[in-house]
Amino acid sequence: MTETEKIIKRTKCLVLDMDGTIYLDSTPIGDMINTLKKCRDKGIKIYYFTNNSSKNYIEYVNKLSKIGFYDDRDEVYTSAMATISFLNANFPGKKVYVLATDEVVKSFVEGGINVVNATGEEPDVALMCYDTTINFEKMKRFNEYLVKGAVYIATHPDFVCPTAGIPMPDVGSFIKMFEATSGRTPDYVIGKPNSIAGGEIVRKTGLEPDEITMVGDRLYTDIKFGVNSKFNTILVLSGETTAEDLKVSDVKPDIVFNDLNEIVGYL
């Protein structure tokens, strides 16, 4: 039995990145709907975990359902959800300005965070999510809070968001912009590759780390997260990472597939 076969056979949970891993925009990569069904039929739990903090939990469930991916047995976890837990644990009651879409800002309020976007109060924490509605006024305001010394948190470090066309700038790109304007880099970056979320997934599933396999298209977030969490790792070449990138990377996955549909041959 090959090492790939051994890993797939002992996998009881697949932790799946989304953008570039199972879909591009809202288009499934290959026969992904049937691939996920075959995994579930083999008793493998599907755990969607995205660094993309531009949508809240309900929006992702709705999106996955519309595409045909979501099943009631599945779980959804985002870097924004991980950040809500982090803020409640480490900055309880602190005033937070959330650079995010309206629905994601609302999810932080519902999660018990003292959000001051509407009041204009000076925040203790300036939080950057993936705001696809960002404009100059928001950028100016966020930059001012950084310069004034607010604790600086980013939900994730991804430079681009894979799409079917040209990849879009993501939070990592915004981090570079604000470094140029404020001289600051984040004090904390939550989400992949931070292993805090990995511990939460282990707790929720009740599985051992080596029974969990992380699947993603980015070496520096998805695969590094899997390594940091002591999960098995599958890199798919359907998104950001290329074969050339892999050759020069210090982060090495256990398995490399062109896309996740190749897993079917090992089930």
CSV table of C-alpha atoms in Angstrom, one decimal:
chain,number,residue,atom,x,y,z
A,1,MET,CA,0.0,0.0,0.0
A,2,THR,CA,1.4,3.4,-1.0
A,3,GLU,CA,1.7,6.3,1.5
A,4,THR,CA,-1.1,8.1,-0.3
A,5,GLU,CA,-3.4,5.0,0.1
A,6,LYS,CA,-2.5,4.8,3.8
A,7,ILE,CA,-3.4,8.4,4.4
A,8,ILE,CA,-6.7,8.3,2.6
A,9,LYS,CA,-7.7,5.0,4.3
A,10,ARG,CA,-7.1,6.4,7.8
A,11,THR,CA,-8.8,9.8,7.0
A,12,LYS,CA,-12.1,10.2,8.9
A,13,CYS,CA,-12.5,14.0,8.3
A,14,LEU,CA,-11.5,16.1,5.3
A,15,VAL,CA,-10.9,19.8,6.2
A,16,LEU,CA,-11.5,21.6,2.9
A,17,ASP,CA,-10.4,25.0,1.9
A,18,MET,CA,-13.0,26.5,-0.5
A,19,ASP,CA,-11.7,29.1,-3.1
A,20,GLY,CA,-9.4,27.3,-5.5
A,21,THR,CA,-9.9,23.9,-3.8
A,22,ILE,CA,-13.5,22.9,-4.4
A,23,TYR,CA,-14.7,25.8,-6.6
A,24,LEU,CA,-13.5,28.9,-8.5
A,25,ASP,CA,-16.0,31.7,-7.9
A,26,SER,CA,-19.2,29.6,-7.7
A,27,THR,CA,-18.1,27.0,-10.3
A,28,PRO,CA,-17.3,23.5,-9.0
A,29,ILE,CA,-13.9,22.2,-9.9
A,30,GLY,CA,-14.6,19.2,-12.1
A,31,ASP,CA,-17.1,16.6,-10.7
A,32,MET,CA,-16.6,17.9,-7.2
A,33,ILE,CA,-20.3,17.4,-6.1
A,34,ASN,CA,-20.0,13.7,-6.7
A,35,THR,CA,-16.5,13.5,-5.3
A,36,LEU,CA,-17.8,14.9,-2.0
A,37,LYS,CA,-20.8,12.6,-2.0
A,38,LYS,CA,-18.4,9.6,-2.5
A,39,CYS,CA,-16.3,10.7,0.5
A,40,ARG,CA,-19.4,11.0,2.7
A,41,ASP,CA,-20.6,7.6,1.5
A,42,LYS,CA,-17.2,6.2,2.8
A,43,GLY,CA,-18.0,7.7,6.2
A,44,ILE,CA,-15.6,10.7,5.8
A,45,LYS,CA,-16.9,14.0,7.5
A,46,ILE,CA,-16.6,17.1,5.4
A,47,TYR,CA,-15.4,20.2,7.3
A,48,TYR,CA,-15.3,23.4,5.1
A,49,PHE,CA,-12.7,25.8,6.5
A,50,THR,CA,-12.0,29.0,4.6
A,51,ASN,CA,-9.8,31.9,5.3
A,52,ASN,CA,-12.1,34.1,3.2
A,53,SER,CA,-13.8,36.3,5.7
A,54,SER,CA,-15.9,38.2,3.2
A,55,LYS,CA,-19.0,36.2,4.1
A,56,ASN,CA,-20.6,35.1,7.4
A,57,TYR,CA,-21.6,31.5,8.3
A,58,ILE,CA,-25.1,31.6,6.9
A,59,GLU,CA,-23.9,33.2,3.6
A,60,TYR,CA,-21.4,30.3,3.2
A,61,VAL,CA,-24.0,27.6,4.0
A,62,ASN,CA,-26.3,29.3,1.4
A,63,LYS,CA,-23.5,29.5,-1.2
A,64,LEU,CA,-22.5,25.9,-0.7
A,65,SER,CA,-26.1,24.7,-0.8
A,66,LYS,CA,-26.7,26.7,-4.0
A,67,ILE,CA,-23.7,25.1,-5.7
A,68,GLY,CA,-24.8,21.7,-4.6
A,69,PHE,CA,-22.1,21.0,-2.1
A,70,TYR,CA,-23.6,21.4,1.4
A,71,ASP,CA,-25.0,18.4,3.3
A,72,ASP,CA,-26.6,18.6,6.7
A,73,ARG,CA,-23.8,16.4,8.0
A,74,ASP,CA,-21.2,19.0,7.0
A,75,GLU,CA,-19.6,21.8,9.0
A,76,VAL,CA,-18.6,25.3,8.0
A,77,TYR,CA,-15.8,27.3,9.7
A,78,THR,CA,-14.3,30.6,8.7
A,79,SER,CA,-11.4,32.8,9.8
A,80,ALA,CA,-13.9,35.3,11.0
A,81,MET,CA,-15.5,32.8,13.3
A,82,ALA,CA,-12.1,31.9,14.6
A,83,THR,CA,-11.4,35.6,15.2
A,84,ILE,CA,-14.6,36.1,17.1
A,85,SER,CA,-13.5,33.3,19.5
A,86,PHE,CA,-10.0,34.9,19.7
A,87,LEU,CA,-11.4,38.3,20.6
A,88,ASN,CA,-13.8,37.0,23.2
A,89,ALA,CA,-10.9,35.0,24.8
A,90,ASN,CA,-8.2,37.7,24.6
A,91,PHE,CA,-9.9,41.1,24.3
A,92,PRO,CA,-13.2,40.8,26.1
A,93,GLY,CA,-15.3,44.0,26.1
A,94,LYS,CA,-12.7,45.9,24.1
A,95,LYS,CA,-13.9,48.4,21.5
A,96,VAL,CA,-13.3,47.0,18.0
A,97,TYR,CA,-13.5,48.6,14.6
A,98,VAL,CA,-14.2,45.9,12.0
A,99,LEU,CA,-13.1,46.5,8.4
A,100,ALA,CA,-15.5,44.1,6.7
A,101,THR,CA,-18.7,43.7,4.7
A,102,ASP,CA,-21.9,44.7,6.5
A,103,GLU,CA,-23.0,41.1,7.1
A,104,VAL,CA,-19.7,40.1,8.5
A,105,VAL,CA,-19.7,43.1,10.8
A,106,LYS,CA,-23.1,42.0,12.0
A,107,SER,CA,-21.8,38.5,12.8
A,108,PHE,CA,-19.1,40.1,15.1
A,109,VAL,CA,-21.8,42.0,16.9
A,110,GLU,CA,-23.9,38.8,17.2
A,111,GLY,CA,-20.8,37.0,18.5
A,112,GLY,CA,-20.6,39.4,21.5
A,113,ILE,CA,-17.9,41.7,20.1
A,114,ASN,CA,-18.1,45.4,21.2
A,115,VAL,CA,-18.1,46.8,17.6
A,116,VAL,CA,-17.8,50.6,17.3
A,117,ASN,CA,-18.2,51.0,13.6
A,118,ALA,CA,-21.5,52.9,13.9
A,119,THR,CA,-20.5,55.0,16.9
A,120,GLY,CA,-17.2,56.5,15.6
A,121,GLU,CA,-15.5,55.8,19.0
A,122,GLU,CA,-11.8,55.3,19.0
A,123,PRO,CA,-11.3,51.5,19.0
A,124,ASP,CA,-8.9,49.5,21.1
A,125,VAL,CA,-8.6,47.0,18.3
A,126,ALA,CA,-8.6,47.5,14.5
A,127,LEU,CA,-9.6,44.3,12.8
A,128,MET,CA,-9.2,43.6,9.1
A,129,CYS,CA,-11.4,41.1,7.4
A,130,TYR,CA,-11.7,40.5,3.7
A,131,ASP,CA,-13.8,43.5,2.8
A,132,THR,CA,-15.0,43.2,-0.7
A,133,THR,CA,-16.9,46.6,-0.2
A,134,ILE,CA,-13.8,48.5,0.8
A,135,ASN,CA,-13.6,52.1,-0.3
A,136,PHE,CA,-11.3,55.1,0.3
A,137,GLU,CA,-13.2,56.3,3.3
A,138,LYS,CA,-12.9,52.9,5.0
A,139,MET,CA,-9.1,52.7,4.1
A,140,LYS,CA,-8.5,56.2,5.5
A,141,ARG,CA,-10.3,55.5,8.7
A,142,PHE,CA,-8.6,52.1,9.3
A,143,ASN,CA,-5.2,53.6,8.6
A,144,GLU,CA,-5.8,56.4,11.1
A,145,TYR,CA,-6.6,53.8,13.8
A,146,LEU,CA,-3.4,51.9,13.1
A,147,VAL,CA,-1.3,55.1,13.3
A,148,LYS,CA,-2.9,56.0,16.6
A,149,GLY,CA,-1.9,52.6,18.0
A,150,ALA,CA,-4.9,50.3,18.1
A,151,VAL,CA,-4.1,46.6,18.4
A,152,TYR,CA,-3.9,45.4,14.8
A,153,ILE,CA,-5.6,42.1,13.9
A,154,ALA,CA,-6.1,40.4,10.5
A,155,THR,CA,-8.3,37.4,10.0
A,156,HIS,CA,-5.9,35.8,7.6
A,157,PRO,CA,-2.7,36.4,5.5
A,158,ASP,CA,-3.8,35.3,1.9
A,159,PHE,CA,-2.4,37.6,-0.8
A,160,VAL,CA,-5.0,36.7,-3.4
A,161,CYS,CA,-8.4,35.1,-3.7
A,162,PRO,CA,-8.5,32.6,-6.6
A,163,THR,CA,-11.2,33.2,-9.2
A,164,ALA,CA,-11.9,31.7,-12.6
A,165,GLY,CA,-10.2,34.7,-14.2
A,166,ILE,CA,-7.6,37.0,-12.7
A,167,PRO,CA,-7.1,36.4,-8.9
A,168,MET,CA,-8.4,39.2,-6.7
A,169,PRO,CA,-6.4,41.1,-4.0
A,170,ASP,CA,-7.0,39.5,-0.6
A,171,VAL,CA,-6.2,40.5,3.0
A,172,GLY,CA,-2.5,39.8,2.5
A,173,SER,CA,-2.4,42.5,-0.2
A,174,PHE,CA,-4.2,45.0,2.1
A,175,ILE,CA,-1.7,44.2,4.8
A,176,LYS,CA,1.1,45.3,2.5
A,177,MET,CA,-0.8,48.5,1.6
A,178,PHE,CA,-1.3,49.5,5.2
A,179,GLU,CA,2.3,48.7,6.0
A,180,ALA,CA,3.3,51.3,3.4
A,181,THR,CA,0.9,53.9,4.8
A,182,SER,CA,1.0,53.3,8.6
A,183,GLY,CA,4.3,51.5,9.1
A,184,ARG,CA,2.4,48.7,10.9
A,185,THR,CA,2.0,45.0,10.4
A,186,PRO,CA,-0.6,42.9,12.2
A,187,ASP,CA,0.0,42.1,15.9
A,188,TYR,CA,-2.1,39.0,15.3
A,189,VAL,CA,-3.1,37.0,12.2
A,190,ILE,CA,-5.9,34.5,12.9
A,191,GLY,CA,-7.0,31.7,10.7
A,192,LYS,CA,-4.8,29.4,8.6
A,193,PRO,CA,-1.9,28.8,9.2
A,194,ASN,CA,-2.5,29.4,12.9
A,195,SER,CA,-3.0,26.1,14.6
A,196,ILE,CA,-5.5,27.5,17.1
A,197,ALA,CA,-8.3,26.6,14.7
A,198,GLY,CA,-6.8,23.2,14.3
A,199,GLY,CA,-7.2,22.5,18.0
A,200,GLU,CA,-10.8,23.6,17.8
A,201,ILE,CA,-11.5,21.2,14.9
A,202,VAL,CA,-9.9,18.3,16.8
A,203,ARG,CA,-12.1,19.2,19.8
A,204,LYS,CA,-15.3,19.4,17.7
A,205,THR,CA,-14.8,16.2,15.8
A,206,GLY,CA,-13.4,14.1,18.6
A,207,LEU,CA,-10.8,12.7,16.2
A,208,GLU,CA,-7.1,12.3,16.5
A,209,PRO,CA,-5.0,14.7,14.4
A,210,ASP,CA,-3.7,11.9,12.1
A,211,GLU,CA,-7.4,11.0,11.3
A,212,ILE,CA,-7.9,14.5,9.8
A,213,THR,CA,-6.6,15.6,6.4
A,214,MET,CA,-6.3,19.2,5.4
A,215,VAL,CA,-6.9,19.9,1.7
A,216,GLY,CA,-6.0,23.2,0.1
A,217,ASP,CA,-4.4,25.1,-2.8
A,218,ARG,CA,-2.1,27.3,-0.8
A,219,LEU,CA,1.2,26.1,0.7
A,220,TYR,CA,1.7,29.1,3.1
A,221,THR,CA,-1.8,28.9,4.6
A,222,ASP,CA,-3.7,25.6,4.0
A,223,ILE,CA,-0.8,23.2,4.0
A,224,LYS,CA,1.2,25.0,6.7
A,225,PHE,CA,-1.9,25.0,8.8
A,226,GLY,CA,-2.3,21.2,8.3
A,227,VAL,CA,1.4,20.7,9.3
A,228,ASN,CA,1.1,23.0,12.3
A,229,SER,CA,-2.1,21.1,13.4
A,230,LYS,CA,-0.4,17.7,12.9
A,231,PHE,CA,-3.0,16.8,10.2
A,232,ASN,CA,-2.3,14.9,7.0
A,233,THR,CA,-2.1,17.3,4.1
A,234,ILE,CA,-3.2,17.3,0.4
A,235,LEU,CA,-2.1,20.1,-1.9
A,236,VAL,CA,-4.3,20.6,-4.9
A,237,LEU,CA,-2.9,22.4,-8.0
A,238,SER,CA,-6.4,23.8,-8.9
A,239,GLY,CA,-5.9,27.2,-7.3
A,240,GLU,CA,-3.0,29.5,-6.3
A,241,THR,CA,-0.1,27.1,-6.0
A,242,THR,CA,1.7,25.8,-9.1
A,243,ALA,CA,4.1,22.9,-9.5
A,244,GLU,CA,7.0,25.4,-9.7
A,245,ASP,CA,5.9,27.0,-6.4
A,246,LEU,CA,6.0,23.6,-4.8
A,247,LYS,CA,9.5,22.8,-6.0
A,248,VAL,CA,11.0,25.9,-4.2
A,249,SER,CA,8.8,25.8,-1.0
A,250,ASP,CA,10.0,24.7,2.4
A,251,VAL,CA,6.4,23.6,3.2
A,252,LYS,CA,5.8,20.1,1.8
A,253,PRO,CA,2.4,18.4,1.6
A,254,ASP,CA,2.0,14.6,2.1
A,255,ILE,CA,0.0,14.3,-1.1
A,256,VAL,CA,-0.2,16.4,-4.3
A,257,PHE,CA,-3.3,16.1,-6.6
A,258,ASN,CA,-4.1,18.2,-9.7
A,259,ASP,CA,-7.5,18.6,-8.1
A,260,LEU,CA,-9.4,16.9,-5.3
A,261,ASN,CA,-11.4,14.7,-7.7
A,262,GLU,CA,-8.3,12.4,-7.8
A,263,ILE,CA,-9.1,11.2,-4.3
A,264,VAL,CA,-11.9,9.1,-5.7
A,265,GLY,CA,-9.4,6.6,-7.0
A,266,TYR,CA,-8.2,6.0,-3.4
A,267,LEU,CA,-11.5,5.6,-1.6
